[in-house]
Structure formats: C-alpha cells, structure tokens
mmCIF file of C-alpha atoms in Angstrom:
data_model
loop_
_atom_site.group_PDB
_atom_site.id
_atom_site.type_symbol
_atom_site.label_atom_id
_atom_site.label_comp_id
_atom_site.label_asym_id
_atom_site.label_seq_id
_atom_site.Cartn_x
_atom_site.Cartn_y
_atom_site.Cartn_z
ATOM 1 C CA LYS T 1241 -86.698 -66.760 70.663
ATOM 2 C CA ALA T 1242 -83.325 -67.927 71.896
ATOM 3 C CA GLY T 1243 -80.649 -65.289 72.201
ATOM 4 C CA VAL T 1244 -77.117 -65.268 70.900
ATOM 5 C CA THR T 1245 -75.030 -68.082 72.311
ATOM 6 C CA GLN T 1246 -71.261 -68.298 72.534
ATOM 7 C CA THR T 1247 -69.042 -71.209 73.416
ATOM 8 C CA PRO T 1248 -66.961 -71.725 75.355
ATOM 9 C CA ARG T 1249 -67.638 -69.137 78.030
ATOM 10 C CA TYR T 1250 -64.142 -69.301 79.479
ATOM 11 C CA LEU T 1251 -60.802 -70.332 78.046
ATOM 12 C CA ILE T 1252 -57.285 -70.425 79.369
ATOM 13 C CA LYS T 1253 -54.484 -70.821 76.842
ATOM 14 C CA THR T 1254 -50.751 -70.304 76.755
ATOM 15 C CA ARG T 1255 -48.756 -68.088 74.446
ATOM 16 C CA GLY T 1256 -48.261 -69.516 70.983
ATOM 17 C CA GLN T 1257 -51.361 -71.670 71.040
ATOM 18 C CA GLN T 1258 -54.390 -71.091 68.886
ATOM 19 C CA VAL T 1259 -58.045 -70.879 69.841
ATOM 20 C CA THR T 1260 -61.415 -71.163 68.125
ATOM 21 C CA LEU T 1261 -64.510 -69.464 69.476
ATOM 22 C CA SER T 1262 -68.047 -70.167 68.340
ATOM 23 C CA CYS T 1263 -71.140 -68.005 68.035
ATOM 24 C CA SER T 1264 -74.715 -68.979 67.202
ATOM 25 C CA PRO T 1265 -76.843 -65.980 66.237
ATOM 26 C CA ILE T 1266 -80.517 -65.387 66.895
ATOM 27 C CA SER T 1267 -82.635 -67.432 64.530
ATOM 28 C CA GLY T 1268 -83.193 -65.519 61.304
ATOM 29 C CA HIS T 1269 -80.254 -63.195 61.812
ATOM 30 C CA ARG T 1270 -77.758 -63.318 58.988
ATOM 31 C CA SER T 1271 -75.148 -60.873 60.218
ATOM 32 C CA VAL T 1272 -72.622 -61.784 62.879
ATOM 33 C CA SER T 1273 -70.040 -59.318 64.166
ATOM 34 C CA TRP T 1274 -67.151 -60.024 66.482
ATOM 35 C CA TYR T 1275 -65.665 -57.634 69.012
ATOM 36 C CA GLN T 1276 -62.791 -57.645 71.439
ATOM 37 C CA GLN T 1277 -63.293 -55.879 74.750
ATOM 38 C CA THR T 1278 -60.459 -54.961 77.088
ATOM 39 C CA PRO T 1279 -60.343 -52.467 79.962
ATOM 40 C CA GLY T 1280 -57.774 -50.339 78.175
ATOM 41 C CA GLN T 1281 -59.104 -50.331 74.617
ATOM 42 C CA GLY T 1282 -62.815 -50.743 75.149
ATOM 43 C CA LEU T 1283 -64.979 -52.478 72.589
ATOM 44 C CA GLN T 1284 -63.155 -52.917 69.308
ATOM 45 C CA PHE T 1285 -64.582 -54.289 66.091
ATOM 46 C CA LEU T 1286 -62.906 -57.379 64.676
ATOM 47 C CA PHE T 1287 -65.015 -58.387 61.673
ATOM 48 C CA GLU T 1288 -68.527 -58.844 60.357
ATOM 49 C CA TYR T 1289 -69.890 -61.774 58.416
ATOM 50 C CA PHE T 1290 -73.038 -61.800 56.355
ATOM 51 C CA SER T 1291 -74.262 -64.751 54.315
ATOM 52 C CA GLU T 1292 -70.955 -66.563 54.763
ATOM 53 C CA THR T 1293 -68.911 -63.611 53.475
ATOM 54 C CA GLN T 1294 -66.703 -61.296 55.442
ATOM 55 C CA ARG T 1295 -68.270 -57.941 54.826
ATOM 56 C CA ASN T 1296 -66.025 -55.775 56.936
ATOM 57 C CA LYS T 1297 -63.059 -55.982 59.222
ATOM 58 C CA GLY T 1298 -61.368 -53.889 61.849
ATOM 59 C CA ASN T 1299 -57.708 -53.138 62.423
ATOM 60 C CA PHE T 1300 -56.486 -56.398 63.834
ATOM 61 C CA PRO T 1301 -53.543 -58.517 62.667
ATOM 62 C CA GLY T 1302 -54.016 -61.481 60.384
ATOM 63 C CA ARG T 1303 -53.752 -63.826 63.373
ATOM 64 C CA PHE T 1304 -57.415 -63.050 63.889
ATOM 65 C CA SER T 1305 -59.677 -64.726 61.388
ATOM 66 C CA GLY T 1306 -63.225 -65.898 61.152
ATOM 67 C CA ARG T 1307 -65.809 -67.616 59.069
ATOM 68 C CA GLN T 1308 -69.525 -68.070 58.828
ATOM 69 C CA PHE T 1309 -71.437 -71.177 57.930
ATOM 70 C CA SER T 1310 -74.586 -71.583 55.884
ATOM 71 C CA ASN T 1311 -76.700 -71.711 59.055
ATOM 72 C CA SER T 1312 -75.241 -68.299 60.044
ATOM 73 C CA ARG T 1313 -73.218 -69.748 62.898
ATOM 74 C CA SER T 1314 -69.808 -68.166 63.043
ATOM 75 C CA GLU T 1315 -66.391 -69.009 64.387
ATOM 76 C CA MET T 1316 -63.391 -66.874 65.023
ATOM 77 C CA ASN T 1317 -59.857 -68.141 65.321
ATOM 78 C CA VAL T 1318 -56.828 -66.576 66.903
ATOM 79 C CA SER T 1319 -53.497 -68.149 66.079
ATOM 80 C CA THR T 1320 -50.162 -67.738 67.842
ATOM 81 C CA LEU T 1321 -51.740 -66.290 70.944
ATOM 82 C CA GLU T 1322 -50.078 -63.378 72.699
ATOM 83 C CA LEU T 1323 -50.549 -62.160 76.249
ATOM 84 C CA GLY T 1324 -52.302 -59.063 74.888
ATOM 85 C CA ASP T 1325 -55.006 -61.219 73.353
ATOM 86 C CA SER T 1326 -56.483 -61.767 76.804
ATOM 87 C CA ALA T 1327 -59.907 -60.185 76.555
ATOM 88 C CA LEU T 1328 -63.633 -60.694 76.450
ATOM 89 C CA TYR T 1329 -64.635 -61.710 72.938
ATOM 90 C CA LEU T 1330 -68.171 -60.803 72.060
ATOM 91 C CA CYS T 1331 -70.258 -61.698 69.100
ATOM 92 C CA ALA T 1332 -73.389 -59.837 68.100
ATOM 93 C CA SER T 1333 -76.075 -60.769 65.633
ATOM 94 C CA SER T 1334 -78.446 -58.642 63.622
ATOM 95 C CA LEU T 1335 -80.948 -59.183 60.861
ATOM 96 C CA SER T 1336 -78.981 -57.595 58.083
ATOM 97 C CA GLY T 1337 -76.008 -55.705 59.406
ATOM 98 C CA GLN T 1338 -74.456 -53.328 61.880
ATOM 99 C CA HIS T 1339 -76.744 -50.511 60.763
ATOM 100 C CA ASN T 1340 -79.559 -52.458 62.415
ATOM 101 C CA GLU T 1341 -79.960 -53.351 66.066
ATOM 102 C CA GLN T 1342 -77.344 -55.810 67.211
ATOM 103 C CA PHE T 1343 -77.778 -58.233 70.072
ATOM 104 C CA PHE T 1344 -74.778 -59.475 71.944
ATOM 105 C CA GLY T 1345 -73.989 -62.913 73.234
ATOM 106 C CA PRO T 1346 -72.608 -63.495 76.734
ATOM 107 C CA GLY T 1347 -69.024 -63.478 75.472
ATOM 108 C CA THR T 1348 -66.013 -65.733 75.790
ATOM 109 C CA ARG T 1349 -63.453 -64.739 78.395
ATOM 110 C CA LEU T 1350 -60.016 -65.661 77.026
ATOM 111 C CA THR T 1351 -56.997 -65.644 79.280
ATOM 112 C CA VAL T 1352 -53.564 -66.116 77.734
ATOM 113 C CA LEU T 1353 -50.801 -67.151 80.131
ATOM 114 C CA GLN J 106 -59.731 -37.490 67.855
ATOM 115 C CA LYS J 107 -61.695 -40.617 68.674
ATOM 116 C CA GLU J 108 -64.523 -41.444 66.295
ATOM 117 C CA VAL J 109 -67.057 -41.730 69.113
ATOM 118 C CA GLU J 110 -66.373 -39.956 72.378
ATOM 119 C CA GLN J 111 -67.998 -40.238 75.765
ATOM 120 C CA ASN J 112 -67.125 -38.910 79.177
ATOM 121 C CA SER J 113 -65.872 -41.905 81.124
ATOM 122 C CA GLY J 114 -67.482 -40.732 84.367
ATOM 123 C CA PRO J 115 -68.437 -41.886 86.854
ATOM 124 C CA LEU J 116 -71.644 -39.930 86.642
ATOM 125 C CA SER J 117 -73.147 -39.961 90.100
ATOM 126 C CA VAL J 118 -76.921 -39.510 90.211
ATOM 127 C CA PRO J 119 -79.304 -39.561 93.192
ATOM 128 C CA GLU J 120 -82.076 -42.124 93.013
ATOM 129 C CA GLY J 121 -85.126 -40.668 91.298
ATOM 130 C CA ALA J 122 -83.155 -38.008 89.419
ATOM 131 C CA ILE J 123 -82.478 -37.710 85.706
ATOM 132 C CA ALA J 124 -79.185 -39.036 84.380
ATOM 133 C CA SER J 125 -77.954 -37.273 81.258
ATOM 134 C CA LEU J 126 -75.320 -38.961 79.120
ATOM 135 C CA ASN J 127 -73.666 -37.400 76.103
ATOM 136 C CA CYS J 128 -71.836 -38.782 73.108
ATOM 137 C CA THR J 129 -70.174 -37.006 70.190
ATOM 138 C CA TYR J 130 -69.114 -38.554 66.892
ATOM 139 C CA SER J 131 -66.740 -37.411 64.194
ATOM 140 C CA ASP J 132 -68.176 -39.102 61.088
ATOM 141 C CA ARG J 133 -70.713 -36.623 59.741
ATOM 142 C CA GLY J 134 -72.096 -39.368 57.528
ATOM 143 C CA SER J 135 -73.096 -41.563 60.464
ATOM 144 C CA GLN J 136 -76.636 -42.769 60.071
ATOM 145 C CA SER J 137 -77.550 -45.080 62.933
ATOM 146 C CA PHE J 138 -76.921 -44.573 66.612
ATOM 147 C CA PHE J 139 -77.251 -46.990 69.480
ATOM 148 C CA TRP J 140 -77.107 -46.955 73.253
ATOM 149 C CA TYR J 141 -76.088 -50.079 75.115
ATOM 150 C CA ARG J 142 -76.008 -50.767 78.830
ATOM 151 C CA GLN J 143 -73.326 -53.028 80.212
ATOM 152 C CA TYR J 144 -73.289 -54.319 83.745
ATOM 153 C CA SER J 145 -69.953 -55.301 85.206
ATOM 154 C CA GLY J 146 -68.947 -58.740 83.957
ATOM 155 C CA LYS J 147 -71.834 -58.929 81.496
ATOM 156 C CA SER J 148 -72.239 -58.296 77.784
ATOM 157 C CA PRO J 149 -73.774 -55.114 76.337
ATOM 158 C CA GLU J 150 -77.549 -54.936 76.203
ATOM 159 C CA LEU J 151 -79.304 -52.761 73.619
ATOM 160 C CA ILE J 152 -81.391 -49.978 75.176
ATOM 161 C CA MET J 153 -82.220 -47.609 72.358
ATOM 162 C CA PHE J 154 -81.500 -46.876 68.750
ATOM 163 C CA ILE J 155 -82.162 -43.666 66.851
ATOM 164 C CA TYR J 156 -81.821 -42.763 63.204
ATOM 165 C CA SER J 157 -83.501 -39.371 62.845
ATOM 166 C CA ASN J 158 -82.906 -35.983 64.385
ATOM 167 C CA GLY J 159 -84.963 -35.300 67.464
ATOM 168 C CA ASP J 160 -86.100 -37.294 70.455
ATOM 169 C CA LYS J 161 -87.113 -40.897 70.818
ATOM 170 C CA GLU J 162 -88.671 -42.128 74.024
ATOM 171 C CA ASP J 163 -88.928 -45.655 75.368
ATOM 172 C CA GLY J 164 -90.142 -45.973 78.928
ATOM 173 C CA ARG J 165 -87.758 -44.139 81.226
ATOM 174 C CA PHE J 166 -85.221 -43.665 78.441
ATOM 175 C CA THR J 167 -85.048 -40.859 75.889
ATOM 176 C CA ALA J 168 -82.479 -40.713 73.126
ATOM 177 C CA GLN J 169 -81.774 -37.400 71.462
ATOM 178 C CA LEU J 170 -79.964 -36.966 68.168
ATOM 179 C CA ASN J 171 -78.591 -33.762 66.698
ATOM 180 C CA LYS J 172 -76.797 -34.518 63.447
ATOM 181 C CA ALA J 173 -75.841 -30.896 62.812
ATOM 182 C CA SER J 174 -73.916 -30.792 66.073
ATOM 183 C CA GLN J 175 -72.900 -34.449 65.808
ATOM 184 C CA TYR J 176 -74.037 -35.524 69.225
ATOM 185 C CA VAL J 177 -76.325 -38.122 70.691
ATOM 186 C CA SER J 178 -77.577 -38.110 74.236
ATOM 187 C CA LEU J 179 -79.418 -40.479 76.519
ATOM 188 C CA LEU J 180 -81.656 -39.380 79.356
ATOM 189 C CA ILE J 181 -82.633 -41.794 82.087
ATOM 190 C CA ARG J 182 -85.602 -40.534 84.083
ATOM 191 C CA ASP J 183 -86.396 -41.652 87.620
ATOM 192 C CA SER J 184 -82.968 -43.275 87.914
ATOM 193 C CA GLN J 185 -82.842 -46.459 89.964
ATOM 194 C CA PRO J 186 -79.885 -48.203 91.614
ATOM 195 C CA SER J 187 -80.369 -50.963 89.024
ATOM 196 C CA ASP J 188 -79.448 -48.395 86.350
ATOM 197 C CA SER J 189 -75.898 -48.338 87.709
ATOM 198 C CA ALA J 190 -73.852 -49.617 84.794
ATOM 199 C CA THR J 191 -71.636 -48.489 81.946
ATOM 200 C CA TYR J 192 -73.497 -46.985 79.010
ATOM 201 C CA LEU J 193 -71.968 -47.385 75.573
ATOM 202 C CA CYS J 194 -72.763 -45.145 72.639
ATOM 203 C CA ALA J 195 -72.229 -46.486 69.121
ATOM 204 C CA ALA J 196 -72.455 -44.936 65.669
ATOM 205 C CA PHE J 197 -72.692 -46.639 62.289
ATOM 206 C CA GLY J 198 -70.941 -44.689 59.596
ATOM 207 C CA ARG J 199 -70.532 -45.414 55.919
ATOM 208 C CA ALA J 200 -67.628 -43.005 55.689
ATOM 209 C CA ALA J 201 -65.876 -45.011 58.378
ATOM 210 C CA GLY J 202 -66.141 -48.102 56.260
ATOM 211 C CA ASN J 203 -69.664 -49.288 57.007
ATOM 212 C CA LYS J 204 -68.905 -50.313 60.513
ATOM 213 C CA LEU J 205 -70.215 -49.712 63.994
ATOM 214 C CA THR J 206 -67.870 -47.770 66.262
ATOM 215 C CA PHE J 207 -68.271 -47.714 70.021
ATOM 216 C CA GLY J 208 -67.361 -45.017 72.456
ATOM 217 C CA GLY J 209 -65.450 -45.837 75.595
ATOM 218 C CA GLY J 210 -68.571 -45.760 77.735
ATOM 219 C CA THR J 211 -69.847 -43.666 80.622
ATOM 220 C CA ARG J 212 -70.061 -45.273 84.019
ATOM 221 C CA VAL J 213 -73.217 -44.302 85.888
ATOM 222 C CA LEU J 214 -73.693 -44.691 89.634
ATOM 223 C CA VAL J 215 -77.181 -44.231 91.037
ATOM 224 C CA LYS J 216 -77.064 -43.657 94.773
ATOM 225 C CA PRO J 217 -80.053 -44.540 96.970
#
C-alpha cells in the first residue's frame, strides 16, 4: 500500500504571496489532518478533514485554509505569507480520525523570504 | 500548563540499555495515546498506540498508560544507535475539542 504523499516537497516564496500544498492519503483513509512544525513551537495542529468536511481546526489565523476532495485528497492554502510561516507542513491520514493511528507524509518544507 | 508535556532531553543512553521516556497530559478525558519517532529532517513515524491502562508491548518497545496519574511512558529495550531520534508523545482528547495534541518531544541519543 502506498504511503501518504505530499507535493511539493520544497517551496520558496516571498512575503505576501500565497501557496497551495497537496496531500494524498493512504488508500481507504478518509481523514486528513494538517500540522505545522517549527523548531520553536513544535508540531501544531492546523485542521482535520473527513469526508470533504472540516471536522476540527487549531488556533491559526484565517490565512490558513484547506479543503478535501471526494477522493480524500486534501489541499491547504496559506495566503499573504509571512516570514513566520516558514515551517515544515505535514499531513497525516487515518482511517476515521485522529483518535485512530495517523500516518504522516514526508512533509513540505516552506521557506518564506 | 502545556496540554502534553515531555522532557526535551537529550536523554543519553548507552547502547544495549533501556531508554525510558515519560509524557504527562492535562486532559483527563484523553482516550488515545500515541508515540511517534522522528529522525532529524524526516516526518514522524508511528511506533505505538495505547488506549487502555497498563502495558502494551511491541518488539523492543513497551508503552505504559496510567490514566489516574495522567502519564504515558515508552520503554525502549536493548537501545541501538539507530534509535537516536526525537520521540513525540500525543494524546487525543474530546475535552480538548476532539483533536490530537503533541508534546514537544524528547531527544534520545544512544551512544555505542
């Protein structure tokens, strides 16, 4: 079974731009969660999608948004990028939600200049 | 108080010894607990999950859960240099809004 895939793996953007990251979950998994990881703040929860609906979200500004498609693939978007948005963005998939085992993708390393 | 707390380490362990990692959580209603291993520059990899009080063993790893004391621990037996990584503890709590919260991680160094 293929694992979780994320594209692109690396991104360099400038302040004010926007970015879209993509995540394809493990086949059969319906829940996709997004996390931001930085050295200072650790792994922080952004949002979870299940069956195309946002089921939960963390404490991030509205510049961070996401969606999930009918095939469970998910995208997250960050608008008006700030320097502090530089981070590793991870998505994780699970069968039915965060209460089950989650499997992480390789992440997208975003650098904002 | 952080929702999930771990000692940041580093925890230095001789090769072949037992590494003992601890994690405490504040949400008494937490129901599912997970341990992830993360190598530098890589994404977290699931090692163990535990839902019930007591011990759960998987190979060289043992997870221990004590809901009354609100702590979860991970034991790594016969530690190998390849076990050198950061170990993340996570708790899923309905009281916290049905979300998974991660601790800051404990860095483990296994010395040959």
